[in-house]
């Protein structure tokens, strides 16, 4: 892949995710207004309306179809992006990859440790500690694009690479923590379908008439196996070929990203947010967030834990000469991006729904929304100031 083409691909990805972030924000606003209006019963009835056959446990509520089905598309695109970054992108070169990788690990470990220490002793803490580990790539890139036009391009590369590694960590958490009763036969069917998908990729087969049914079989088998169905999307993305052959205009991974990225950013994630973000917001709910250990752990984990983890790990890695600071960026730039890492949203909401029952999940989701708002607004102010500094220097 030529440098010019790689830059064009990266710019296209940023534009799509920025647009997706704005649509995601609109869907969240609609959900909050709808769920707190006189039409709230209609919202709950729509979210809980069941659809699908009982066979293979597919009689799901619409909210579950969004969580298990539509988010599989989001994670498939994330898997494609991760595979491309690992093979031909920023994460394929050690010197460029090591800092965002270390920063992402710090940005997962510190929030989890903070959440565990604050909520220690509460019944749900054994899995709820995972809620603040994720950074929402669409929101984060959207805020960055709107507020930091004069920052060096290395800032966007750092944030994107960090978010990709962060997504991988969140995927592993979901796979390990939220695999319920394991169905060996369904898992075997999923493994065979994935193996056939990989074989067809190796043989350069291009027809969607084989890949679409294989993808559906994989999703159903993973869901029936007791593994969270979004893992099917990640697995398929990671098995997709990212290097184009001689005479091939673009690789399958790039072609699929072109076609599916808009659907993921403009449909899959916003519809999930529409059903996930519709929580009751009143004085009692807000006071619960700030006075109860578990939601407070989520809030502090995202706002403070992400900043300390990302910035602290980055500073330590550079001081120990394990990694290099991104070119053109100061430590204040890194600090502003670290604050932006506290925008959890999509994956944090998903983990909250998977980890907690009923009312506890609603309160935890309220904490995620408040934390994401605090992090995004604080980061926006800091990034605007840093952008003006870079503009004056230029």
PDB file of C-alpha atoms in Angstrom, residues 26-315:
ATOM      1  CA  UNK A  26     -28.264  12.622  18.316  1.00  0.00           C
ATOM      2  CA  UNK A  27     -29.529   9.068  18.962  1.00  0.00           C
ATOM      3  CA  UNK A  28     -28.510   9.353  22.617  1.00  0.00           C
ATOM      4  CA  UNK A  29     -30.368  12.646  22.979  1.00  0.00           C
ATOM      5  CA  UNK A  30     -33.500  11.150  21.405  1.00  0.00           C
ATOM      6  CA  UNK A  31     -33.321   8.141  23.742  1.00  0.00           C
ATOM      7  CA  UNK A  32     -32.962  10.294  26.864  1.00  0.00           C
ATOM      8  CA  UNK A  33     -35.775  12.668  25.872  1.00  0.00           C
ATOM      9  CA  UNK A  34     -38.092   9.824  24.824  1.00  0.00           C
ATOM     10  CA  UNK A  35     -37.457   7.733  27.960  1.00  0.00           C
ATOM     11  CA  UNK A  36     -38.144  10.740  30.216  1.00  0.00           C
ATOM     12  CA  UNK A  37     -41.238  11.996  28.408  1.00  0.00           C
ATOM     13  CA  UNK A  38     -44.936  11.027  28.679  1.00  0.00           C
ATOM     14  CA  UNK A  39     -44.215   8.642  25.779  1.00  0.00           C
ATOM     15  CA  UNK A  40     -41.834   6.559  27.939  1.00  0.00           C
ATOM     16  CA  UNK A  41     -44.214   3.518  27.973  1.00  0.00           C
ATOM     17  CA  UNK A  42     -44.078   3.451  24.150  1.00  0.00           C
ATOM     18  CA  UNK A  43     -40.276   3.526  24.289  1.00  0.00           C
ATOM     19  CA  UNK A  44     -40.168   0.598  26.736  1.00  0.00           C
ATOM     20  CA  UNK A  45     -42.722  -1.361  24.705  1.00  0.00           C
ATOM     21  CA  UNK A  46     -40.653  -0.907  21.534  1.00  0.00           C
ATOM     22  CA  UNK A  47     -37.390  -1.805  23.266  1.00  0.00           C
ATOM     23  CA  UNK A  48     -38.895  -4.926  24.866  1.00  0.00           C
ATOM     24  CA  UNK A  49     -40.889  -6.098  21.819  1.00  0.00           C
ATOM     25  CA  UNK A  50     -39.814  -9.655  21.074  1.00  0.00           C
ATOM     26  CA  UNK A  51     -39.062 -10.839  17.570  1.00  0.00           C
ATOM     27  CA  UNK A  52     -37.585 -14.019  16.080  1.00  0.00           C
ATOM     28  CA  UNK A  53     -37.964 -17.796  16.397  1.00  0.00           C
ATOM     29  CA  UNK A  54     -37.584 -19.673  19.675  1.00  0.00           C
ATOM     30  CA  UNK A  55     -35.302 -22.074  17.789  1.00  0.00           C
ATOM     31  CA  UNK A  56     -31.640 -21.483  18.691  1.00  0.00           C
ATOM     32  CA  UNK A  57     -32.713 -18.928  21.357  1.00  0.00           C
ATOM     33  CA  UNK A  58     -33.389 -16.239  18.744  1.00  0.00           C
ATOM     34  CA  UNK A  59     -36.682 -14.935  20.167  1.00  0.00           C
ATOM     35  CA  UNK A  60     -35.090 -11.688  21.367  1.00  0.00           C
ATOM     36  CA  UNK A  61     -36.299  -8.228  22.357  1.00  0.00           C
ATOM     37  CA  UNK A  62     -35.503  -5.452  19.876  1.00  0.00           C
ATOM     38  CA  UNK A  63     -33.037  -4.026  22.390  1.00  0.00           C
ATOM     39  CA  UNK A  64     -31.241  -7.384  22.464  1.00  0.00           C
ATOM     40  CA  UNK A  65     -31.235  -7.606  18.663  1.00  0.00           C
ATOM     41  CA  UNK A  66     -29.494  -4.207  18.633  1.00  0.00           C
ATOM     42  CA  UNK A  67     -27.017  -5.333  21.302  1.00  0.00           C
ATOM     43  CA  UNK A  68     -26.272  -8.797  19.911  1.00  0.00           C
ATOM     44  CA  UNK A  69     -26.985  -8.317  16.214  1.00  0.00           C
ATOM     45  CA  UNK A  70     -26.298  -4.755  15.093  1.00  0.00           C
ATOM     46  CA  UNK A  71     -23.238  -4.397  17.331  1.00  0.00           C
ATOM     47  CA  UNK A  72     -21.795  -7.502  15.642  1.00  0.00           C
ATOM     48  CA  UNK A  73     -21.526  -5.317  12.517  1.00  0.00           C
ATOM     49  CA  UNK A  74     -19.762  -2.609  14.561  1.00  0.00           C
ATOM     50  CA  UNK A  75     -17.312  -5.176  15.932  1.00  0.00           C
ATOM     51  CA  UNK A  76     -16.797  -6.690  12.459  1.00  0.00           C
ATOM     52  CA  UNK A  77     -15.687  -3.271  11.198  1.00  0.00           C
ATOM     53  CA  UNK A  78     -13.538  -2.875  14.330  1.00  0.00           C
ATOM     54  CA  UNK A  79     -11.990  -6.282  13.585  1.00  0.00           C
ATOM     55  CA  UNK A  80     -11.227  -5.217  10.007  1.00  0.00           C
ATOM     56  CA  UNK A  81      -9.616  -2.018  11.269  1.00  0.00           C
ATOM     57  CA  UNK A  82      -7.622  -3.886  13.897  1.00  0.00           C
ATOM     58  CA  UNK A  83      -6.387  -6.447  11.355  1.00  0.00           C
ATOM     59  CA  UNK A  84      -5.385  -3.704   8.922  1.00  0.00           C
ATOM     60  CA  UNK A  85      -3.548  -1.743  11.632  1.00  0.00           C
ATOM     61  CA  UNK A  86      -1.713  -4.901  12.770  1.00  0.00           C
ATOM     62  CA  UNK A  87      -0.666  -5.976   9.277  1.00  0.00           C
ATOM     63  CA  UNK A  88      -0.069  -2.789   7.246  1.00  0.00           C
ATOM     64  CA  UNK A  89      -0.938   0.150   9.525  1.00  0.00           C
ATOM     65  CA  UNK A  90       0.439   1.987  12.540  1.00  0.00           C
ATOM     66  CA  UNK A  91       0.468  -1.103  14.768  1.00  0.00           C
ATOM     67  CA  UNK A  92       2.618  -3.048  12.276  1.00  0.00           C
ATOM     68  CA  UNK A  93       5.746  -1.004  13.123  1.00  0.00           C
ATOM     69  CA  UNK A  94       7.110  -1.415  16.629  1.00  0.00           C
ATOM     70  CA  UNK A  95       8.333   2.128  17.241  1.00  0.00           C
ATOM     71  CA  UNK A  96       5.016   3.655  16.189  1.00  0.00           C
ATOM     72  CA  UNK A  97       2.892   0.997  17.868  1.00  0.00           C
ATOM     73  CA  UNK A  98       4.480   0.689  21.281  1.00  0.00           C
ATOM     74  CA  UNK A  99       3.330   4.007  22.824  1.00  0.00           C
ATOM     75  CA  UNK A 100      -0.408   3.736  22.020  1.00  0.00           C
ATOM     76  CA  UNK A 101      -0.321   0.053  23.022  1.00  0.00           C
ATOM     77  CA  UNK A 102       1.212   0.862  26.423  1.00  0.00           C
ATOM     78  CA  UNK A 103      -1.130   3.847  26.820  1.00  0.00           C
ATOM     79  CA  UNK A 104      -4.163   1.673  26.029  1.00  0.00           C
ATOM     80  CA  UNK A 105      -3.091  -0.972  28.550  1.00  0.00           C
ATOM     81  CA  UNK A 106      -2.648   1.714  31.213  1.00  0.00           C
ATOM     82  CA  UNK A 107      -6.031   3.127  30.217  1.00  0.00           C
ATOM     83  CA  UNK A 108      -7.652  -0.242  30.901  1.00  0.00           C
ATOM     84  CA  UNK A 109      -5.775  -1.374  34.012  1.00  0.00           C
ATOM     85  CA  UNK A 110      -6.037   1.834  36.077  1.00  0.00           C
ATOM     86  CA  UNK A 111      -9.811   2.389  35.578  1.00  0.00           C
ATOM     87  CA  UNK A 112     -10.476  -1.275  36.401  1.00  0.00           C
ATOM     88  CA  UNK A 113      -8.325  -1.061  39.541  1.00  0.00           C
ATOM     89  CA  UNK A 114     -10.009   2.186  40.618  1.00  0.00           C
ATOM     90  CA  UNK A 115     -13.476   0.736  40.054  1.00  0.00           C
ATOM     91  CA  UNK A 116     -12.575  -2.393  42.031  1.00  0.00           C
ATOM     92  CA  UNK A 117     -11.183  -0.413  44.953  1.00  0.00           C
ATOM     93  CA  UNK A 118     -14.147   1.993  45.149  1.00  0.00           C
ATOM     94  CA  UNK A 119     -16.884  -0.630  44.725  1.00  0.00           C
ATOM     95  CA  UNK A 120     -15.158  -3.372  46.732  1.00  0.00           C
ATOM     96  CA  UNK A 121     -17.707  -5.309  48.775  1.00  0.00           C
ATOM     97  CA  UNK A 122     -20.712  -4.598  46.531  1.00  0.00           C
ATOM     98  CA  UNK A 123     -22.360  -7.762  45.146  1.00  0.00           C
ATOM     99  CA  UNK A 124     -21.926  -6.871  41.458  1.00  0.00           C
ATOM    100  CA  UNK A 125     -18.298  -5.701  41.520  1.00  0.00           C
ATOM    101  CA  UNK A 126     -16.960  -9.063  40.273  1.00  0.00           C
ATOM    102  CA  UNK A 127     -17.915  -8.134  36.700  1.00  0.00           C
ATOM    103  CA  UNK A 128     -18.875  -4.439  36.896  1.00  0.00           C
ATOM    104  CA  UNK A 129     -15.209  -3.403  37.231  1.00  0.00           C
ATOM    105  CA  UNK A 130     -14.948  -3.937  33.458  1.00  0.00           C
ATOM    106  CA  UNK A 131     -17.431  -1.149  32.604  1.00  0.00           C
ATOM    107  CA  UNK A 132     -14.895   1.751  32.599  1.00  0.00           C
ATOM    108  CA  UNK A 133     -12.167  -0.026  30.577  1.00  0.00           C
ATOM    109  CA  UNK A 134     -13.449   1.007  27.126  1.00  0.00           C
ATOM    110  CA  UNK A 135     -12.980   4.165  25.037  1.00  0.00           C
ATOM    111  CA  UNK A 136     -15.601   5.004  22.413  1.00  0.00           C
ATOM    112  CA  UNK A 137     -13.762   5.555  19.143  1.00  0.00           C
ATOM    113  CA  UNK A 138     -16.628   7.322  17.316  1.00  0.00           C
ATOM    114  CA  UNK A 139     -17.248   9.868  20.071  1.00  0.00           C
ATOM    115  CA  UNK A 140     -13.546  10.418  20.739  1.00  0.00           C
ATOM    116  CA  UNK A 141     -12.655  11.011  17.098  1.00  0.00           C
ATOM    117  CA  UNK A 142     -15.727  13.206  16.673  1.00  0.00           C
ATOM    118  CA  UNK A 143     -14.666  15.479  19.553  1.00  0.00           C
ATOM    119  CA  UNK A 144     -11.081  15.533  18.267  1.00  0.00           C
ATOM    120  CA  UNK A 145     -12.126  16.506  14.746  1.00  0.00           C
ATOM    121  CA  UNK A 146     -14.436  19.276  15.963  1.00  0.00           C
ATOM    122  CA  UNK A 147     -11.994  20.869  18.418  1.00  0.00           C
ATOM    123  CA  UNK A 148      -8.422  20.129  17.382  1.00  0.00           C
ATOM    124  CA  UNK A 149      -8.032  21.009  13.718  1.00  0.00           C
ATOM    125  CA  UNK A 150      -4.584  22.552  14.293  1.00  0.00           C
ATOM    126  CA  UNK A 151      -3.075  19.680  16.255  1.00  0.00           C
ATOM    127  CA  UNK A 152      -0.461  17.633  14.382  1.00  0.00           C
ATOM    128  CA  UNK A 153      -1.701  14.571  12.519  1.00  0.00           C
ATOM    129  CA  UNK A 154       0.248  12.421  14.985  1.00  0.00           C
ATOM    130  CA  UNK A 155      -2.445  13.248  17.580  1.00  0.00           C
ATOM    131  CA  UNK A 156      -5.103  11.557  15.465  1.00  0.00           C
ATOM    132  CA  UNK A 157      -2.823   8.596  14.757  1.00  0.00           C
ATOM    133  CA  UNK A 158      -2.105   8.206  18.491  1.00  0.00           C
ATOM    134  CA  UNK A 159      -5.797   8.364  19.466  1.00  0.00           C
ATOM    135  CA  UNK A 160      -6.916   6.008  16.701  1.00  0.00           C
ATOM    136  CA  UNK A 161      -4.205   3.450  17.487  1.00  0.00           C
ATOM    137  CA  UNK A 162      -4.961   3.681  21.219  1.00  0.00           C
ATOM    138  CA  UNK A 163      -8.691   3.174  20.567  1.00  0.00           C
ATOM    139  CA  UNK A 164      -8.038   0.160  18.326  1.00  0.00           C
ATOM    140  CA  UNK A 165      -5.966  -1.557  21.052  1.00  0.00           C
ATOM    141  CA  UNK A 166      -8.566  -0.511  23.619  1.00  0.00           C
ATOM    142  CA  UNK A 167     -11.284  -2.169  21.488  1.00  0.00           C
ATOM    143  CA  UNK A 168      -9.249  -5.391  21.432  1.00  0.00           C
ATOM    144  CA  UNK A 169      -8.995  -5.324  25.232  1.00  0.00           C
ATOM    145  CA  UNK A 170     -12.735  -4.744  25.592  1.00  0.00           C
ATOM    146  CA  UNK A 171     -13.424  -7.604  23.173  1.00  0.00           C
ATOM    147  CA  UNK A 172     -11.289  -9.961  25.286  1.00  0.00           C
ATOM    148  CA  UNK A 173     -13.099  -8.830  28.448  1.00  0.00           C
ATOM    149  CA  UNK A 174     -16.490  -9.533  26.863  1.00  0.00           C
ATOM    150  CA  UNK A 175     -15.351 -12.940  25.592  1.00  0.00           C
ATOM    151  CA  UNK A 176     -13.896 -14.025  28.951  1.00  0.00           C
ATOM    152  CA  UNK A 177     -16.340 -12.519  31.461  1.00  0.00           C
ATOM    153  CA  UNK A 178     -19.639 -12.847  29.665  1.00  0.00           C
ATOM    154  CA  UNK A 179     -19.562 -16.324  28.209  1.00  0.00           C
ATOM    155  CA  UNK A 180     -22.461 -18.053  29.944  1.00  0.00           C
ATOM    156  CA  UNK A 181     -23.436 -21.723  29.564  1.00  0.00           C
ATOM    157  CA  UNK A 182     -21.128 -23.127  26.890  1.00  0.00           C
ATOM    158  CA  UNK A 183     -22.632 -25.248  24.085  1.00  0.00           C
ATOM    159  CA  UNK A 184     -19.817 -27.346  22.618  1.00  0.00           C
ATOM    160  CA  UNK A 185     -21.720 -28.377  19.459  1.00  0.00           C
ATOM    161  CA  UNK A 186     -22.629 -24.785  18.572  1.00  0.00           C
ATOM    162  CA  UNK A 187     -19.031 -23.715  19.264  1.00  0.00           C
ATOM    163  CA  UNK A 188     -17.788 -26.464  16.928  1.00  0.00           C
ATOM    164  CA  UNK A 189     -20.144 -25.263  14.185  1.00  0.00           C
ATOM    165  CA  UNK A 190     -18.848 -21.707  14.669  1.00  0.00           C
ATOM    166  CA  UNK A 191     -15.244 -22.942  14.437  1.00  0.00           C
ATOM    167  CA  UNK A 192     -15.971 -24.834  11.205  1.00  0.00           C
ATOM    168  CA  UNK A 193     -17.723 -21.792   9.689  1.00  0.00           C
ATOM    169  CA  UNK A 194     -14.804 -19.538  10.629  1.00  0.00           C
ATOM    170  CA  UNK A 195     -12.347 -22.067   9.210  1.00  0.00           C
ATOM    171  CA  UNK A 196     -14.257 -22.175   5.930  1.00  0.00           C
ATOM    172  CA  UNK A 197     -14.331 -18.359   5.832  1.00  0.00           C
ATOM    173  CA  UNK A 198     -10.544 -18.262   6.298  1.00  0.00           C
ATOM    174  CA  UNK A 199     -10.075 -20.946   3.608  1.00  0.00           C
ATOM    175  CA  UNK A 200     -12.204 -18.994   1.107  1.00  0.00           C
ATOM    176  CA  UNK A 201     -10.195 -15.855   1.867  1.00  0.00           C
ATOM    177  CA  UNK A 202      -6.976 -17.781   1.286  1.00  0.00           C
ATOM    178  CA  UNK A 203      -8.326 -19.059  -2.047  1.00  0.00           C
ATOM    179  CA  UNK A 204      -9.267 -15.498  -3.086  1.00  0.00           C
ATOM    180  CA  UNK A 205     -12.987 -16.320  -3.447  1.00  0.00           C
ATOM    181  CA  UNK A 206     -14.924 -13.051  -3.705  1.00  0.00           C
ATOM    182  CA  UNK A 207     -18.614 -13.892  -4.077  1.00  0.00           C
ATOM    183  CA  UNK A 208     -20.912 -12.598  -1.294  1.00  0.00           C
ATOM    184  CA  UNK A 209     -23.231 -15.573  -1.946  1.00  0.00           C
ATOM    185  CA  UNK A 210     -20.847 -17.674   0.138  1.00  0.00           C
ATOM    186  CA  UNK A 211     -19.631 -15.121   2.670  1.00  0.00           C
ATOM    187  CA  UNK A 212     -23.004 -13.717   3.777  1.00  0.00           C
ATOM    188  CA  UNK A 213     -24.489 -17.134   4.683  1.00  0.00           C
ATOM    189  CA  UNK A 214     -21.217 -18.090   6.402  1.00  0.00           C
ATOM    190  CA  UNK A 215     -21.289 -14.892   8.444  1.00  0.00           C
ATOM    191  CA  UNK A 216     -24.910 -15.530   9.495  1.00  0.00           C
ATOM    192  CA  UNK A 217     -24.133 -19.154  10.425  1.00  0.00           C
ATOM    193  CA  UNK A 218     -21.126 -17.976  12.468  1.00  0.00           C
ATOM    194  CA  UNK A 219     -23.211 -15.366  14.303  1.00  0.00           C
ATOM    195  CA  UNK A 220     -26.038 -17.811  15.124  1.00  0.00           C
ATOM    196  CA  UNK A 221     -23.570 -20.513  16.231  1.00  0.00           C
ATOM    197  CA  UNK A 222     -21.596 -18.137  18.468  1.00  0.00           C
ATOM    198  CA  UNK A 223     -24.834 -16.824  19.984  1.00  0.00           C
ATOM    199  CA  UNK A 224     -26.109 -20.364  20.566  1.00  0.00           C
ATOM    200  CA  UNK A 225     -22.771 -21.421  22.061  1.00  0.00           C
ATOM    201  CA  UNK A 226     -23.283 -18.972  24.943  1.00  0.00           C
ATOM    202  CA  UNK A 227     -20.499 -16.627  23.779  1.00  0.00           C
ATOM    203  CA  UNK A 228     -21.539 -13.018  23.263  1.00  0.00           C
ATOM    204  CA  UNK A 229     -22.526 -12.772  19.608  1.00  0.00           C
ATOM    205  CA  UNK A 230     -20.416  -9.662  18.890  1.00  0.00           C
ATOM    206  CA  UNK A 231     -17.331 -11.911  19.128  1.00  0.00           C
ATOM    207  CA  UNK A 232     -18.429 -13.453  15.817  1.00  0.00           C
ATOM    208  CA  UNK A 233     -18.003 -10.064  14.136  1.00  0.00           C
ATOM    209  CA  UNK A 234     -14.507  -9.593  15.542  1.00  0.00           C
ATOM    210  CA  UNK A 235     -13.411 -13.095  14.528  1.00  0.00           C
ATOM    211  CA  UNK A 236     -14.636 -12.649  10.954  1.00  0.00           C
ATOM    212  CA  UNK A 237     -12.936  -9.262  10.702  1.00  0.00           C
ATOM    213  CA  UNK A 238      -9.604 -10.648  11.896  1.00  0.00           C
ATOM    214  CA  UNK A 239      -9.791 -13.480   9.329  1.00  0.00           C
ATOM    215  CA  UNK A 240     -10.320 -11.114   6.388  1.00  0.00           C
ATOM    216  CA  UNK A 241      -7.396 -10.551   4.023  1.00  0.00           C
ATOM    217  CA  UNK A 242      -5.861  -7.060   4.214  1.00  0.00           C
ATOM    218  CA  UNK A 243      -3.100  -7.202   1.573  1.00  0.00           C
ATOM    219  CA  UNK A 244      -4.200  -6.726  -2.019  1.00  0.00           C
ATOM    220  CA  UNK A 245      -2.920  -9.145  -4.657  1.00  0.00           C
ATOM    221  CA  UNK A 246      -1.082  -8.002  -7.760  1.00  0.00           C
ATOM    222  CA  UNK A 247      -3.596  -6.423 -10.101  1.00  0.00           C
ATOM    223  CA  UNK A 248      -6.192  -6.134  -7.336  1.00  0.00           C
ATOM    224  CA  UNK A 249      -7.457  -2.587  -6.829  1.00  0.00           C
ATOM    225  CA  UNK A 250      -8.106  -3.027  -3.094  1.00  0.00           C
ATOM    226  CA  UNK A 251      -8.018  -5.823  -0.541  1.00  0.00           C
ATOM    227  CA  UNK A 252     -11.200  -7.472   0.791  1.00  0.00           C
ATOM    228  CA  UNK A 253     -10.750  -5.742   4.167  1.00  0.00           C
ATOM    229  CA  UNK A 254     -10.567  -2.265   2.605  1.00  0.00           C
ATOM    230  CA  UNK A 255     -13.468  -3.034   0.254  1.00  0.00           C
ATOM    231  CA  UNK A 256     -15.640  -4.234   3.142  1.00  0.00           C
ATOM    232  CA  UNK A 257     -14.691  -1.209   5.257  1.00  0.00           C
ATOM    233  CA  UNK A 258     -15.779   1.094   2.421  1.00  0.00           C
ATOM    234  CA  UNK A 259     -19.137  -0.632   2.178  1.00  0.00           C
ATOM    235  CA  UNK A 260     -19.908  -1.353   5.826  1.00  0.00           C
ATOM    236  CA  UNK A 261     -18.374   1.574   7.746  1.00  0.00           C
ATOM    237  CA  UNK A 262     -21.274   3.935   6.968  1.00  0.00           C
ATOM    238  CA  UNK A 263     -23.824   1.285   8.018  1.00  0.00           C
ATOM    239  CA  UNK A 264     -21.940   0.665  11.247  1.00  0.00           C
ATOM    240  CA  UNK A 265     -21.443   4.342  12.095  1.00  0.00           C
ATOM    241  CA  UNK A 266     -24.819   5.664  10.927  1.00  0.00           C
ATOM    242  CA  UNK A 267     -27.155   2.739  11.710  1.00  0.00           C
ATOM    243  CA  UNK A 268     -25.783  -0.041  13.930  1.00  0.00           C
ATOM    244  CA  UNK A 269     -24.233   2.020  16.738  1.00  0.00           C
ATOM    245  CA  UNK A 270     -26.919   4.763  16.857  1.00  0.00           C
ATOM    246  CA  UNK A 271     -29.755   2.186  16.995  1.00  0.00           C
ATOM    247  CA  UNK A 272     -27.941   0.407  19.826  1.00  0.00           C
ATOM    248  CA  UNK A 273     -27.584   3.765  21.607  1.00  0.00           C
ATOM    249  CA  UNK A 274     -31.266   4.504  21.050  1.00  0.00           C
ATOM    250  CA  UNK A 275     -32.212   1.386  23.022  1.00  0.00           C
ATOM    251  CA  UNK A 276     -29.327   1.425  25.527  1.00  0.00           C
ATOM    252  CA  UNK A 277     -29.269   5.103  26.531  1.00  0.00           C
ATOM    253  CA  UNK A 278     -32.975   5.445  27.354  1.00  0.00           C
ATOM    254  CA  UNK A 279     -32.621   5.659  31.118  1.00  0.00           C
ATOM    255  CA  UNK A 280     -34.642   7.609  33.668  1.00  0.00           C
ATOM    256  CA  UNK A 281     -32.894  10.868  34.548  1.00  0.00           C
ATOM    257  CA  UNK A 282     -34.281  12.575  37.646  1.00  0.00           C
ATOM    258  CA  UNK A 283     -33.010  13.886  40.953  1.00  0.00           C
ATOM    259  CA  UNK A 284     -33.109  10.486  42.621  1.00  0.00           C
ATOM    260  CA  UNK A 285     -31.262   8.785  39.765  1.00  0.00           C
ATOM    261  CA  UNK A 286     -28.551  11.448  39.681  1.00  0.00           C
ATOM    262  CA  UNK A 287     -28.091  11.386  43.451  1.00  0.00           C
ATOM    263  CA  UNK A 288     -27.761   7.586  43.287  1.00  0.00           C
ATOM    264  CA  UNK A 289     -24.914   7.925  40.788  1.00  0.00           C
ATOM    265  CA  UNK A 290     -22.955  10.243  43.074  1.00  0.00           C
ATOM    266  CA  UNK A 291     -23.759   8.540  46.389  1.00  0.00           C
ATOM    267  CA  UNK A 292     -23.657   4.808  45.588  1.00  0.00           C
ATOM    268  CA  UNK A 293     -20.381   2.914  45.368  1.00  0.00           C
ATOM    269  CA  UNK A 294     -20.880   1.035  42.100  1.00  0.00           C
ATOM    270  CA  UNK A 295     -21.956   3.895  39.774  1.00  0.00           C
ATOM    271  CA  UNK A 296     -19.449   6.188  41.474  1.00  0.00           C
ATOM    272  CA  UNK A 297     -16.746   3.601  40.698  1.00  0.00           C
ATOM    273  CA  UNK A 298     -17.769   3.640  37.022  1.00  0.00           C
ATOM    274  CA  UNK A 299     -17.800   7.462  36.941  1.00  0.00           C
ATOM    275  CA  UNK A 300     -14.399   7.889  38.601  1.00  0.00           C
ATOM    276  CA  UNK A 301     -12.942   4.991  36.640  1.00  0.00           C
ATOM    277  CA  UNK A 302     -13.799   6.661  33.327  1.00  0.00           C
ATOM    278  CA  UNK A 303     -13.072  10.298  34.185  1.00  0.00           C
ATOM    279  CA  UNK A 304     -10.022   9.954  36.457  1.00  0.00           C
ATOM    280  CA  UNK A 305      -8.848   6.387  35.774  1.00  0.00           C
ATOM    281  CA  UNK A 306      -8.617   6.799  32.015  1.00  0.00           C
ATOM    282  CA  UNK A 307      -6.647  10.037  32.310  1.00  0.00           C
ATOM    283  CA  UNK A 308      -4.218   8.686  34.909  1.00  0.00           C
ATOM    284  CA  UNK A 309      -3.827   5.366  33.086  1.00  0.00           C
ATOM    285  CA  UNK A 310      -3.262   6.723  29.584  1.00  0.00           C
ATOM    286  CA  UNK A 311      -1.133   9.739  30.510  1.00  0.00           C
ATOM    287  CA  UNK A 312       0.787   7.963  33.280  1.00  0.00           C
ATOM    288  CA  UNK A 313       1.613   4.932  31.120  1.00  0.00           C
ATOM    289  CA  UNK A 314       2.662   7.189  28.205  1.00  0.00           C
ATOM    290  CA  UNK A 315       4.902   9.340  30.411  1.00  0.00           C
TER     291      UNK A 315
END
